[in-house]
XYZ file of C-alpha atoms in Angstrom:
770
model
C -0.150 -0.123 0.188
C 1.595 3.266 -0.936
C 2.584 5.917 1.565
C 0.210 8.970 2.295
C 2.842 11.660 2.507
C 3.953 15.277 1.689
C 7.197 15.864 0.480
C 8.980 18.799 -0.006
C 12.385 19.638 -2.354
C 13.873 23.272 -2.404
C 15.418 23.686 -6.278
C 18.506 25.875 -6.958
C 16.251 28.179 -8.175
C 15.276 28.642 -4.611
C 11.548 27.436 -5.225
C 9.727 24.580 -2.603
C 7.946 21.736 -4.118
C 5.111 20.454 -2.381
C 4.053 17.531 -3.519
C 1.001 15.599 -2.144
C 1.048 12.165 -2.461
C -1.808 9.832 -1.707
C -2.964 7.453 -4.351
C -5.138 7.304 -6.372
C -6.778 10.398 -6.477
C -4.470 12.445 -3.737
C -7.259 12.582 -1.502
C -6.827 15.568 1.622
C -6.507 12.712 4.109
C -6.071 14.653 7.399
C -2.276 13.071 7.727
C -1.762 14.924 4.320
C -3.394 18.277 5.788
C -1.235 17.956 8.529
C 1.682 17.523 6.152
C 0.912 20.532 4.122
C 0.849 22.750 7.533
C 4.148 21.276 8.234
C 5.820 21.737 4.573
C 4.462 25.534 4.530
C 5.679 26.461 8.028
C 8.960 25.000 7.475
C 8.897 26.612 3.948
C 8.435 29.865 5.548
C 11.110 29.642 7.782
C 13.816 28.762 5.330
C 15.845 31.348 3.849
C 16.820 29.587 0.682
C 13.194 29.511 0.025
C 11.370 32.508 -2.603
C 8.520 30.644 -3.196
C 6.307 27.621 -3.485
C 4.740 25.268 -5.773
C 1.888 22.560 -4.735
C 1.367 19.657 -6.902
C 0.439 16.209 -6.768
C 2.033 12.885 -7.297
C 1.455 10.819 -11.121
C -0.401 13.206 -13.151
C -2.972 14.993 -10.310
C -3.463 17.587 -8.262
C -5.943 16.514 -5.811
C -9.493 15.015 -5.924
C -10.417 16.494 -2.759
C -11.090 15.907 0.735
C -11.099 12.234 1.585
C -14.450 11.226 2.232
C -14.244 8.638 4.330
C -13.148 10.900 6.750
C -16.997 11.584 6.925
C -18.104 7.842 7.836
C -16.015 8.554 10.852
C -17.524 11.881 11.644
C -21.232 10.275 10.953
C -20.228 7.056 13.659
C -18.578 9.100 16.514
C -21.841 12.187 15.889
C -18.825 14.541 16.194
C -16.588 15.908 14.022
C -13.961 17.748 16.134
C -11.590 14.602 16.366
C -11.640 13.886 12.237
C -11.753 17.401 10.507
C -10.596 20.291 11.181
C -11.218 23.114 9.064
C -10.452 26.250 10.958
C -6.569 25.983 10.197
C -6.744 26.200 6.738
C -3.294 25.130 5.106
C -3.541 28.046 2.331
C -4.123 31.222 4.845
C -0.308 31.787 4.393
C -1.396 32.390 0.894
C -3.615 35.523 1.868
C -1.350 37.010 4.785
C 0.423 39.861 4.226
C 3.778 39.607 6.289
C 7.383 39.451 6.065
C 7.112 35.815 4.468
C 4.646 36.460 1.914
C 7.693 36.512 -0.762
C 7.328 32.786 -0.521
C 4.256 33.156 -3.144
C 2.535 30.196 -3.657
C 1.213 28.887 -7.453
C -0.225 25.430 -7.845
C 0.479 22.950 -10.666
C -3.129 21.257 -11.386
C -3.426 18.407 -13.891
C -6.048 16.024 -15.014
C -7.964 17.113 -11.364
C -8.744 19.470 -8.953
C -11.991 19.467 -6.991
C -13.180 19.561 -3.755
C -10.867 20.895 -1.169
C -7.999 20.188 -3.872
C -9.833 23.460 -6.016
C -10.346 25.196 -2.249
C -6.551 24.585 -1.854
C -5.634 25.807 -5.302
C -7.410 28.855 -4.691
C -5.598 29.482 -1.676
C -2.305 29.887 -3.909
C -1.609 33.322 -5.856
C -1.958 31.349 -9.219
C -3.285 28.295 -10.384
C -1.324 26.712 -13.463
C -3.500 23.830 -15.220
C -3.395 21.092 -18.449
C -5.603 20.868 -21.032
C -9.300 19.566 -20.265
C -8.792 19.434 -16.490
C -11.619 19.400 -14.453
C -12.591 22.078 -11.731
C -15.187 21.836 -9.205
C -16.767 22.210 -5.872
C -19.142 19.394 -5.223
C -19.444 19.299 -1.758
C -23.346 19.769 -1.797
C -23.710 16.672 -3.627
C -22.554 15.202 0.240
C -25.001 17.439 2.035
C -21.848 19.817 3.344
C -20.437 22.803 1.766
C -17.324 23.827 0.983
C -15.351 24.003 3.967
C -11.470 25.460 3.359
C -12.390 28.635 2.271
C -14.484 27.673 -1.164
C -17.548 29.748 -0.824
C -15.313 32.626 -0.495
C -12.554 32.314 -2.753
C -14.405 31.084 -5.520
C -16.923 34.315 -6.168
C -14.275 36.162 -6.129
C -12.153 34.584 -8.400
C -14.904 33.361 -10.880
C -17.620 35.738 -10.774
C -20.776 35.423 -8.193
C -23.409 33.662 -10.658
C -20.700 31.532 -12.066
C -19.549 30.181 -8.473
C -23.104 29.724 -7.409
C -23.894 27.800 -10.195
C -20.883 25.778 -9.766
C -21.447 25.088 -6.490
C -25.706 24.240 -6.360
C -25.221 22.242 -9.545
C -21.811 20.384 -8.224
C -20.858 20.077 -11.885
C -17.341 21.033 -12.884
C -15.989 23.085 -15.440
C -12.870 22.469 -17.456
C -9.654 24.179 -17.293
C -10.081 25.952 -20.604
C -13.621 27.856 -19.296
C -11.801 28.159 -15.741
C -8.882 30.103 -17.855
C -11.755 32.549 -19.629
C -13.519 33.360 -16.522
C -10.384 34.036 -14.419
C -10.136 30.837 -12.006
C -6.932 29.336 -13.913
C -3.883 31.568 -14.807
C -2.441 29.699 -17.844
C -3.122 25.878 -19.506
C 0.333 24.605 -20.447
C 1.153 21.100 -21.689
C 1.548 18.325 -18.998
C 4.942 18.158 -19.533
C 5.524 21.591 -19.259
C 3.261 22.215 -15.944
C 6.061 22.314 -13.126
C 8.763 24.148 -15.581
C 5.961 27.025 -16.132
C 4.799 26.770 -12.287
C 8.301 27.381 -10.827
C 8.919 30.481 -13.261
C 5.274 31.976 -12.392
C 5.793 31.398 -8.726
C 9.235 33.563 -9.012
C 7.471 35.937 -11.063
C 5.133 36.767 -8.723
C 7.699 36.957 -5.921
C 9.724 39.398 -7.610
C 7.113 41.387 -8.854
C 7.235 40.527 -13.000
C 3.535 39.485 -12.055
C 0.739 40.432 -10.317
C 0.532 39.261 -6.548
C -3.174 38.033 -6.091
C -4.832 37.305 -3.085
C -8.403 35.873 -3.729
C -9.844 36.656 -0.543
C -9.235 39.936 -0.996
C -10.478 40.836 -4.415
C -13.964 42.435 -5.060
C -13.758 43.076 -8.596
C -15.910 40.217 -9.547
C -18.387 40.253 -6.849
C -20.146 43.841 -8.507
C -22.204 45.846 -5.796
C -24.087 44.933 -3.058
C -27.175 45.440 -4.667
C -26.016 43.789 -7.744
C -25.255 40.521 -5.273
C -27.772 40.539 -3.021
C -30.155 40.518 -6.327
C -28.226 37.432 -7.523
C -28.769 35.503 -4.024
C -32.118 36.438 -4.133
C -33.114 34.561 -7.254
C -30.610 31.766 -6.110
C -32.786 31.565 -2.817
C -35.976 31.326 -4.804
C -34.264 28.719 -6.952
C -33.530 26.161 -4.572
C -36.723 26.254 -2.334
C -38.265 25.175 -5.199
C -35.709 22.383 -6.660
C -34.177 21.433 -3.162
C -36.240 21.805 -0.561
C -35.408 19.321 1.528
C -31.338 19.870 1.585
C -30.138 22.734 3.746
C -26.884 23.086 2.737
C -27.764 24.919 -0.224
C -29.305 27.934 1.067
C -26.489 27.346 4.054
C -24.089 28.064 1.427
C -25.833 30.965 0.108
C -26.598 32.724 3.598
C -22.175 31.832 4.486
C -21.377 33.820 0.516
C -23.797 36.419 1.450
C -21.694 36.679 4.735
C -18.253 37.548 3.015
C -19.960 39.661 0.405
C -21.118 41.917 3.586
C -18.549 41.578 6.128
C -15.529 40.795 4.589
C -13.565 36.832 3.068
C -12.479 36.456 6.543
C -15.566 36.630 8.177
C -17.014 34.428 5.527
C -14.179 31.663 6.014
C -15.134 31.501 9.761
C -18.922 31.243 9.096
C -18.278 28.937 6.549
C -16.177 26.737 9.342
C -19.073 27.004 11.916
C -21.873 26.028 9.110
C -19.581 23.353 7.818
C -19.157 21.865 10.953
C -22.792 21.778 11.536
C -23.744 20.000 7.888
C -21.549 17.339 8.267
C -23.267 16.285 11.042
C -26.778 16.493 9.898
C -29.303 13.581 8.482
C -28.849 14.444 4.798
C -25.343 14.676 4.831
C -25.093 11.087 6.681
C -27.772 9.762 3.658
C -25.752 11.270 1.104
C -22.448 9.919 2.180
C -24.126 6.509 2.406
C -25.309 6.639 -0.646
C -21.931 7.615 -2.128
C -20.098 4.540 -0.740
C -22.904 2.696 -1.238
C -22.864 2.799 -5.007
C -19.123 1.665 -4.799
C -20.203 -1.433 -2.498
C -22.162 -2.957 -5.025
C -19.179 -4.085 -6.945
C -18.001 -6.044 -4.621
C -20.526 -9.631 -4.799
C -19.042 -12.556 -2.720
C -18.065 -15.830 -4.265
C -18.108 -13.347 -7.911
C -15.580 -10.969 -7.777
C -13.281 -12.250 -4.549
C -12.491 -15.486 -6.570
C -10.072 -14.715 -9.136
C -12.387 -14.386 -12.003
C -11.881 -12.134 -15.175
C -14.788 -10.442 -17.279
C -15.161 -11.748 -20.592
C -15.248 -9.625 -23.831
C -18.568 -8.543 -24.600
C -18.869 -7.460 -28.064
C -22.215 -8.191 -29.428
C -25.579 -8.320 -28.026
C -29.026 -9.562 -29.400
C -32.009 -8.250 -27.988
C -35.253 -10.036 -28.615
C -38.280 -7.368 -28.656
C -38.171 -3.802 -30.048
C -40.947 -2.584 -27.684
C -40.239 0.121 -24.962
C -37.968 -2.239 -23.096
C -36.228 -3.788 -25.621
C -35.218 -0.063 -27.537
C -34.274 1.106 -24.809
C -31.840 -1.391 -23.919
C -30.530 -1.717 -27.542
C -30.317 1.928 -26.786
C -27.813 1.690 -23.801
C -26.035 -1.287 -25.418
C -25.290 1.305 -28.303
C -24.314 3.963 -26.853
C -22.043 1.766 -24.792
C -19.797 0.865 -27.899
C -21.649 -2.531 -28.178
C -23.114 -3.850 -31.378
C -26.747 -4.858 -31.077
C -28.817 -7.113 -33.421
C -32.336 -6.551 -32.535
C -34.795 -8.815 -33.349
C -38.548 -8.638 -33.904
C -41.494 -11.206 -34.917
C -42.508 -8.978 -38.073
C -41.343 -6.343 -40.309
C -43.712 -3.715 -38.863
C -42.887 -4.017 -34.781
C -39.171 -4.390 -36.165
C -39.516 -0.859 -38.614
C -41.022 0.793 -34.954
C -38.401 -0.887 -32.669
C -35.680 0.458 -34.794
C -37.244 4.349 -34.953
C -37.520 4.153 -31.389
C -33.945 3.672 -31.021
C -32.917 5.935 -33.789
C -35.816 8.678 -31.778
C -33.696 7.940 -27.869
C -30.439 8.524 -29.545
C -31.432 11.784 -31.500
C -33.311 12.895 -28.506
C -30.015 13.003 -26.954
C -28.499 14.516 -29.646
C -30.960 17.256 -29.402
C -30.733 18.040 -25.300
C -26.578 18.328 -26.061
C -25.999 15.334 -24.170
C -24.193 13.402 -26.880
C -22.578 14.720 -30.018
C -23.556 14.409 -33.057
C -20.910 12.215 -34.421
C -21.632 9.775 -31.335
C -24.920 9.719 -32.258
C -24.552 8.529 -35.964
C -21.987 6.568 -34.583
C -23.926 4.274 -31.875
C -27.096 3.776 -34.411
C -24.475 2.553 -37.171
C -23.757 -0.476 -34.419
C -27.943 -1.641 -33.999
C -28.997 -4.399 -36.950
C -32.624 -5.592 -37.342
C -33.552 -8.898 -38.075
C -36.364 -11.595 -38.197
C -34.711 -14.404 -37.101
C -31.730 -16.068 -35.538
C -29.160 -16.091 -38.394
C -27.229 -13.040 -36.739
C -26.896 -14.754 -32.972
C -24.710 -17.690 -33.984
C -21.682 -15.180 -32.340
C -23.369 -13.018 -30.155
C -21.962 -13.203 -26.740
C -24.995 -12.005 -25.015
C -29.058 -12.503 -25.418
C -31.394 -10.196 -23.799
C -34.764 -11.546 -24.157
C -37.612 -8.060 -23.667
C -40.963 -9.856 -24.515
C -44.050 -9.311 -22.704
C -44.436 -10.873 -19.511
C -45.733 -14.567 -21.090
C -43.689 -17.784 -19.284
C -44.329 -20.000 -21.938
C -43.319 -17.258 -24.416
C -40.421 -17.058 -22.700
C -39.582 -20.572 -22.338
C -39.926 -20.936 -25.908
C -37.308 -18.237 -26.905
C -35.172 -19.616 -24.145
C -34.992 -23.013 -26.323
C -34.529 -21.435 -29.072
C -31.466 -19.285 -28.128
C -29.977 -22.308 -26.967
C -30.006 -23.922 -29.937
C -28.268 -21.392 -32.011
C -26.015 -19.343 -29.811
C -22.662 -20.276 -28.827
C -21.809 -22.058 -26.025
C -20.294 -19.274 -24.080
C -23.269 -16.935 -24.758
C -24.906 -15.247 -21.763
C -28.693 -16.067 -21.731
C -30.552 -13.230 -19.997
C -34.290 -11.959 -19.644
C -35.425 -8.533 -18.658
C -38.134 -9.948 -16.863
C -39.178 -7.833 -13.542
C -41.571 -10.331 -12.064
C -41.769 -14.042 -13.498
C -39.347 -16.307 -11.808
C -35.972 -16.747 -13.657
C -36.087 -20.942 -12.770
C -39.630 -21.030 -14.674
C -37.793 -18.887 -17.753
C -34.932 -21.346 -17.970
C -36.864 -24.730 -17.364
C -36.674 -26.462 -20.355
C -33.155 -25.629 -21.452
C -30.147 -28.043 -20.094
C -27.848 -24.246 -20.035
C -29.909 -23.269 -17.011
C -26.106 -21.967 -15.679
C -26.263 -19.156 -18.014
C -29.474 -17.608 -17.282
C -29.322 -14.816 -15.689
C -31.976 -11.701 -15.428
C -30.652 -8.103 -16.582
C -33.530 -5.947 -15.350
C -33.744 -2.495 -16.634
C -35.581 0.212 -15.549
C -37.451 2.341 -18.137
C -36.511 4.571 -19.590
C -33.520 1.736 -20.019
C -31.157 4.076 -21.751
C -31.719 6.450 -19.278
C -32.759 5.421 -15.831
C -29.472 4.448 -13.824
C -30.206 1.004 -12.418
C -29.363 -2.362 -13.255
C -31.240 -5.490 -11.594
C -28.625 -8.704 -11.967
C -30.805 -11.705 -11.057
C -29.368 -14.726 -10.424
C -30.334 -18.299 -9.600
C -28.793 -20.936 -7.563
C -27.590 -22.227 -10.800
C -26.379 -18.751 -12.423
C -22.322 -19.234 -13.327
C -20.260 -16.523 -11.165
C -18.516 -15.858 -14.349
C -21.931 -15.045 -15.972
C -22.361 -12.322 -13.153
C -19.744 -10.960 -13.646
C -19.781 -10.649 -17.175
C -22.786 -9.013 -17.077
C -21.967 -6.450 -13.847
C -18.619 -5.279 -16.468
C -21.339 -4.990 -19.320
C -23.392 -2.741 -16.614
C -20.640 -0.509 -16.029
C -19.663 0.206 -19.689
C -23.084 0.952 -20.661
C -22.883 3.364 -17.119
C -25.291 1.675 -15.258
C -25.360 0.677 -11.640
C -25.427 -3.213 -11.451
C -27.134 -4.201 -8.205
C -27.028 -8.230 -7.913
C -30.455 -10.105 -6.020
C -31.671 -13.160 -5.619
C -34.856 -14.682 -7.331
C -38.073 -13.876 -6.016
C -41.836 -12.314 -7.092
C -40.832 -8.685 -7.915
C -37.014 -9.175 -7.363
C -35.350 -6.387 -4.785
C -36.866 -3.226 -5.855
C -40.563 -4.070 -6.732
C -40.670 -6.366 -4.115
C -39.903 -3.731 -1.585
C -41.939 -1.133 -2.995
C -45.193 -2.804 -4.083
C -46.775 -1.909 -0.382
C -46.383 1.496 -1.805
C -49.502 2.452 -3.328
C -51.742 0.032 -1.611
C -50.865 1.883 1.644
C -51.886 4.932 -0.343
C -55.149 3.222 -1.074
C -55.777 2.180 2.741
C -55.734 5.516 3.409
C -57.918 6.126 1.006
C -60.713 4.029 2.035
C -59.973 5.762 5.642
C -60.885 8.952 4.451
C -58.110 11.095 3.799
C -57.805 13.126 1.101
C -55.628 11.750 -1.758
C -54.898 14.790 -3.274
C -53.159 15.775 0.440
C -51.366 12.334 0.106
C -49.713 13.284 -3.029
C -48.434 16.477 -2.260
C -46.995 15.098 1.128
C -45.762 12.186 -0.395
C -43.664 14.913 -3.037
C -42.768 17.102 -0.060
C -41.162 14.065 1.407
C -38.908 14.091 -1.799
C -40.691 11.059 -4.227
C -41.007 12.850 -7.466
C -44.525 11.011 -7.566
C -47.231 10.350 -5.218
C -48.849 7.116 -5.479
C -51.643 9.068 -7.052
C -50.580 12.036 -8.557
C -46.649 13.085 -9.618
C -45.384 16.315 -9.253
C -41.368 16.076 -10.016
C -39.340 18.417 -7.068
C -35.752 19.068 -6.965
C -35.728 16.033 -9.839
C -34.271 17.650 -12.928
C -34.491 14.493 -15.049
C -38.249 14.276 -13.704
C -39.436 17.632 -13.771
C -41.054 17.004 -17.296
C -43.494 14.750 -15.709
C -47.344 16.129 -14.533
C -49.269 12.826 -14.779
C -50.477 10.688 -12.409
C -49.232 7.644 -11.776
C -51.805 5.014 -12.298
C -53.550 7.561 -14.659
C -50.181 7.656 -16.261
C -50.245 4.029 -17.398
C -53.749 3.146 -17.527
C -55.732 0.861 -14.924
C -55.619 -2.136 -16.643
C -51.546 -2.277 -16.108
C -52.180 -0.924 -12.680
C -54.455 -4.489 -12.119
C -52.311 -7.312 -13.250
C -49.723 -5.963 -11.480
C -51.703 -5.717 -8.215
C -53.140 -9.190 -9.139
C -49.431 -10.333 -10.027
C -48.359 -9.273 -6.019
C -51.745 -10.624 -4.543
C -51.163 -14.155 -5.575
C -47.357 -13.987 -4.433
C -48.713 -12.381 -1.244
C -52.151 -12.920 -0.459
C -51.504 -12.322 3.723
C -50.261 -8.801 3.110
C -51.880 -7.010 0.322
C -55.047 -4.698 0.455
C -58.124 -5.253 -1.959
C -59.477 -2.310 -3.171
C -62.393 -1.923 -5.732
C -61.608 2.161 -6.613
C -59.646 1.140 -10.115
C -62.605 -1.065 -11.321
C -65.000 1.459 -10.296
C -62.648 4.604 -12.376
C -62.694 2.255 -15.426
C -66.823 1.505 -15.127
C -67.032 5.388 -15.200
C -65.529 5.675 -17.929
C -62.091 7.453 -16.127
C -59.508 5.392 -18.411
C -56.471 7.596 -17.502
C -53.818 9.318 -19.536
C -50.548 8.763 -21.950
C -49.620 11.777 -22.469
C -46.046 10.608 -24.216
C -44.410 7.486 -24.220
C -41.578 9.163 -21.770
C -44.474 9.841 -19.434
C -45.590 6.483 -19.658
C -42.156 5.223 -19.008
C -41.884 6.515 -15.834
C -44.854 4.368 -14.395
C -42.256 1.846 -14.474
C -40.173 3.721 -11.762
C -42.593 1.850 -9.516
C -43.508 -1.447 -11.763
C -40.853 -1.358 -14.518
C -41.410 -3.752 -17.377
C -44.846 -4.462 -16.918
C -46.051 -2.017 -19.611
C -46.149 -5.472 -21.717
C -49.331 -4.121 -23.078
C -47.889 -0.879 -24.801
C -48.548 -1.743 -28.250
C -52.200 -2.527 -27.415
C -52.548 0.041 -25.025
C -50.644 3.151 -25.332
C -50.950 3.241 -28.829
C -54.599 2.402 -28.899
C -55.640 6.059 -27.982
C -58.420 4.477 -25.764
C -57.319 6.333 -22.334
C -59.555 9.399 -22.098
C -57.474 12.005 -20.169
C -59.545 11.837 -16.893
C -58.580 9.938 -13.741
C -58.314 11.149 -10.322
C -56.956 14.280 -12.037
C -57.903 16.065 -15.518
C -55.557 16.424 -18.402
C -55.822 19.067 -20.660
C -53.424 19.571 -23.374
C -50.790 22.888 -22.298
C -52.034 22.648 -19.047
C -51.371 20.843 -15.778
C -53.568 18.411 -14.116
C -55.797 19.664 -11.948
C -57.688 17.287 -9.524
C -60.852 16.279 -10.772
C -63.830 16.963 -8.082
C -65.910 14.465 -10.111
C -63.829 11.370 -8.872
C -65.442 12.233 -5.125
C -68.557 10.140 -5.276
C -66.662 7.466 -6.779
C -64.428 7.078 -4.074
C -67.149 7.254 -1.662
C -68.881 4.159 -3.056
C -65.345 2.587 -2.895
C -65.079 3.277 0.582
C -68.914 1.914 1.131
C -68.181 -1.264 -0.649
C -64.620 -2.059 1.427
C -66.149 -0.165 4.816
C -62.969 0.207 7.072
C -63.427 3.755 8.717
C -63.666 3.268 12.448
C -67.024 4.254 13.384
C -67.971 5.346 9.375
C -65.910 8.510 9.968
C -62.661 9.430 8.612
C -59.729 9.259 10.399
C -57.568 11.821 12.219
C -54.267 11.751 10.781
C -51.327 14.057 11.055
C -49.273 15.064 7.881
C -46.275 13.087 9.520
C -48.448 9.577 10.174
C -49.676 9.746 6.522
C -46.287 10.015 5.231
C -45.261 7.257 7.366
C -48.140 5.247 6.553
C -47.171 4.965 2.896
C -43.600 4.706 3.618
C -43.499 1.802 6.901
C -45.338 -0.909 5.126
C -42.203 -0.315 2.359
C -39.428 -0.606 5.219
C -41.393 -3.412 6.672
C -41.208 -4.784 2.953
C -37.328 -4.204 2.766
C -37.056 -6.205 6.232
C -38.572 -9.321 4.600
C -35.998 -8.657 1.447
C -33.287 -8.399 3.947
C -33.864 -11.480 6.237
C -34.614 -13.817 2.941
C -31.549 -12.727 1.598
C -32.306 -11.362 -1.734
C -29.909 -8.510 -1.599
C -25.923 -9.313 -0.467
C -26.288 -6.243 1.947
C -28.816 -3.239 3.136
C -26.821 -0.904 1.420
C -27.809 -2.693 -1.745
C -31.380 -2.466 -1.325
C -30.796 1.386 -0.357
C -29.245 2.144 -3.625
C -31.582 0.366 -5.774
C -34.290 2.344 -4.375
C -32.587 5.620 -4.693
C -31.306 4.645 -8.725
C -34.586 2.674 -9.387
C -37.748 4.314 -7.697
C -36.107 7.514 -7.199
C -36.061 7.558 -3.180
C -34.041 11.036 -2.247
C -30.738 10.364 -1.960
C -30.640 12.879 0.549
C -32.438 10.320 3.028
C -29.855 7.604 2.517
C -32.473 4.558 0.694
C -35.336 3.016 2.095
C -33.237 0.763 5.018
C -31.150 3.620 5.742
C -34.148 6.134 5.987
C -35.736 3.862 8.271
C -32.814 3.216 10.297
C -32.731 6.937 11.235
C -36.770 6.988 11.714
C -35.769 3.860 14.233
C -37.133 0.236 14.163
C -38.719 0.959 17.527
C -40.565 3.504 15.852
C -41.426 1.738 13.238
C -42.381 -1.240 14.378
C -44.631 0.099 17.085
C -46.385 1.954 14.519
C -47.373 -0.475 12.405
C -48.407 -2.349 14.989
C -51.028 0.087 16.570
C -51.920 0.290 12.542
C -52.557 -3.142 12.097
C -54.554 -3.067 15.482
C -56.591 -0.784 14.566
C -57.026 -0.650 10.803
C -55.716 -3.794 8.960
C -53.315 -6.466 8.705
C -51.589 -5.044 5.882
C -49.672 -2.614 8.246
C -48.422 -6.501 10.646
C -44.957 -5.770 11.111
C -42.524 -8.615 9.811
C -41.093 -11.091 12.144
C -37.370 -9.614 11.368
C -38.717 -5.952 12.561
C -39.865 -6.866 15.169
C -37.118 -9.125 16.123
C -34.754 -6.050 15.323
C -36.541 -3.393 17.067
C -36.638 -5.073 20.068
C -33.578 -5.904 20.126
C -32.084 -2.529 19.553
C -30.277 -3.764 16.334
C -30.361 -1.202 13.180
C -32.480 -2.695 10.047
C -29.346 -2.446 8.131
C -26.987 -4.633 10.405
C -25.897 -7.789 8.468
C -27.643 -11.003 9.198
C -26.153 -13.205 11.993
C -24.798 -17.129 10.373
C -27.935 -18.293 12.552
C -30.802 -16.640 11.449
C -29.606 -15.529 7.709
C -31.485 -17.631 5.211
C -29.644 -16.539 1.814
C -30.115 -16.547 -1.244
C -26.883 -15.385 -2.538
């Protein structure tokens, strides 16, 4: 393991070269910060040092603060022993004293982000290589820049651009940084040290200006202008990030520095940073950060010496919504695709859907035109299996029909090479049934994409007891190539994500039958942070989902919802709630509405791949724009008061309101009555070993269900709330309202023993499938 050190060499030119060495990204771990302070102090004492150049080893400056420290902070509940921002290592750059002739220059190569950029901004100049990334993404972890970044970035870059960089956590390249004044010069990598040394000497000897970033005001503008910019930023934050306190806190700290000066701003930055780093928001976001990295480690797959095989050509069977999306994701990853359909009409539609997906990305400037054309050249449409003889993987994406899938798997086993991976995109069907009639059951695996498949980041890799570890590793590798987060899960109805969240809409329907206003339910779930409520979706704070303006069940059509409900009712009859509301809505002529294919796709966030009737239903035009909400072209969905008599009839038929009167319930309890059953089902998923670890279910809930990342995922949030409270609440509701709320054995055991839900299963209690 490489040693974490900071070194200093003083050249004959009087320049001290201080080098950070902490592979792979030269993170600012606590020993690095201490080493930097020591080396700066030493340089200040030495008479032979005229200037300082700060750099990083192996072509990187610094990727920023060591995020592992955050975990220690969260475990201990305080940062006093782990993080100290008060003694910012670059403060000497801003002090005007006898030793300031030791001028600092920093050399940035490929990466200068997080605290690394903050250190660089403390220097008098910054020299970068072409295409170097510069950014302050601290807000993405629930904190804020803590080494003076909130004060120096606006002064070097300009207030508006600096605010945008911090609030969005998006980096810029060194070329843009040069235009805006953040970077002083861009030079080839092999000249960085030479130019940086000379630049530092030129500043020390007054041939170049000596710029102290913390004292600059020329790019801030007048106080009234700055306040107007901050006002607009606050309004935007309140709309787009209402549950993330770090955004408003950052704007407050920036304003403090503008009004009272840079040093006052740094002092407030330290205070607020220390408060934010122990917040639930930071805990949740840091947990998600590490959870996403943990999914790459799968016992008995990634730790047994296997190497991934190359997957260069993939056949996709079915060119519908999911198949075309999967094909799009593959060709965007530079993987050749053979798309098979049953007739030329469906094949043509599938190819056109792929073209529309790619060109849509080009139109939104998420893909260069040349890249789009190259991707489209990688797909070929076929009506038979002639092109399957050299494919490395087949992904079946046809309707949810067991005999059809079994027939296809028998056919592809016969025509594909013996190494070919045989994958299915089913979201609910038992994989053992899918591969029941073939011999090569070790090659059968689930490749469960979430729709739109070329956009949604999650890939559930579903394995059976017979699936080969090599197949799992190969599919994990493909997932990473096509920029998906592959989570390995076990084989059961709904697998991990759909299984966990099937109580979501049921809990909402119980509330409806208990007399709670459905529109209130939608508002509260949206306020909690989910992009869509069980009845109505309002995209808040989710950039990719802001276009959504359609009610969840209205969106997909009630027939599909009924089919999904039936499937889960069959699998879990003891914990499902049967409501007549959808039947009554259909009988009254309320058939929902398909606003667009894009919006139709979003139904699959809750029930992925169940839109098997897309061709027959979505294209038929039968849906009439009426559901719980009214949909009119060019306007937002509006609650329709005409649904209330229908709801009253449904409540009369079920008759679960205590004493026939609506229950009185708080806003918090409404959210809990919908989401605690989801946590309860997550407990069953954990007990059955459907996931490798609890954090896998957390990252799957965030990436597949759009559960708010700042809440850390469904299990992490359950632990924040507390197993005892969840258990007591469910027990109370099960006694008052319905057995649907009955706590699981796993939840009861954890609550009574005081053990976190996320704690690993003991060897005696584990019934792991994985």
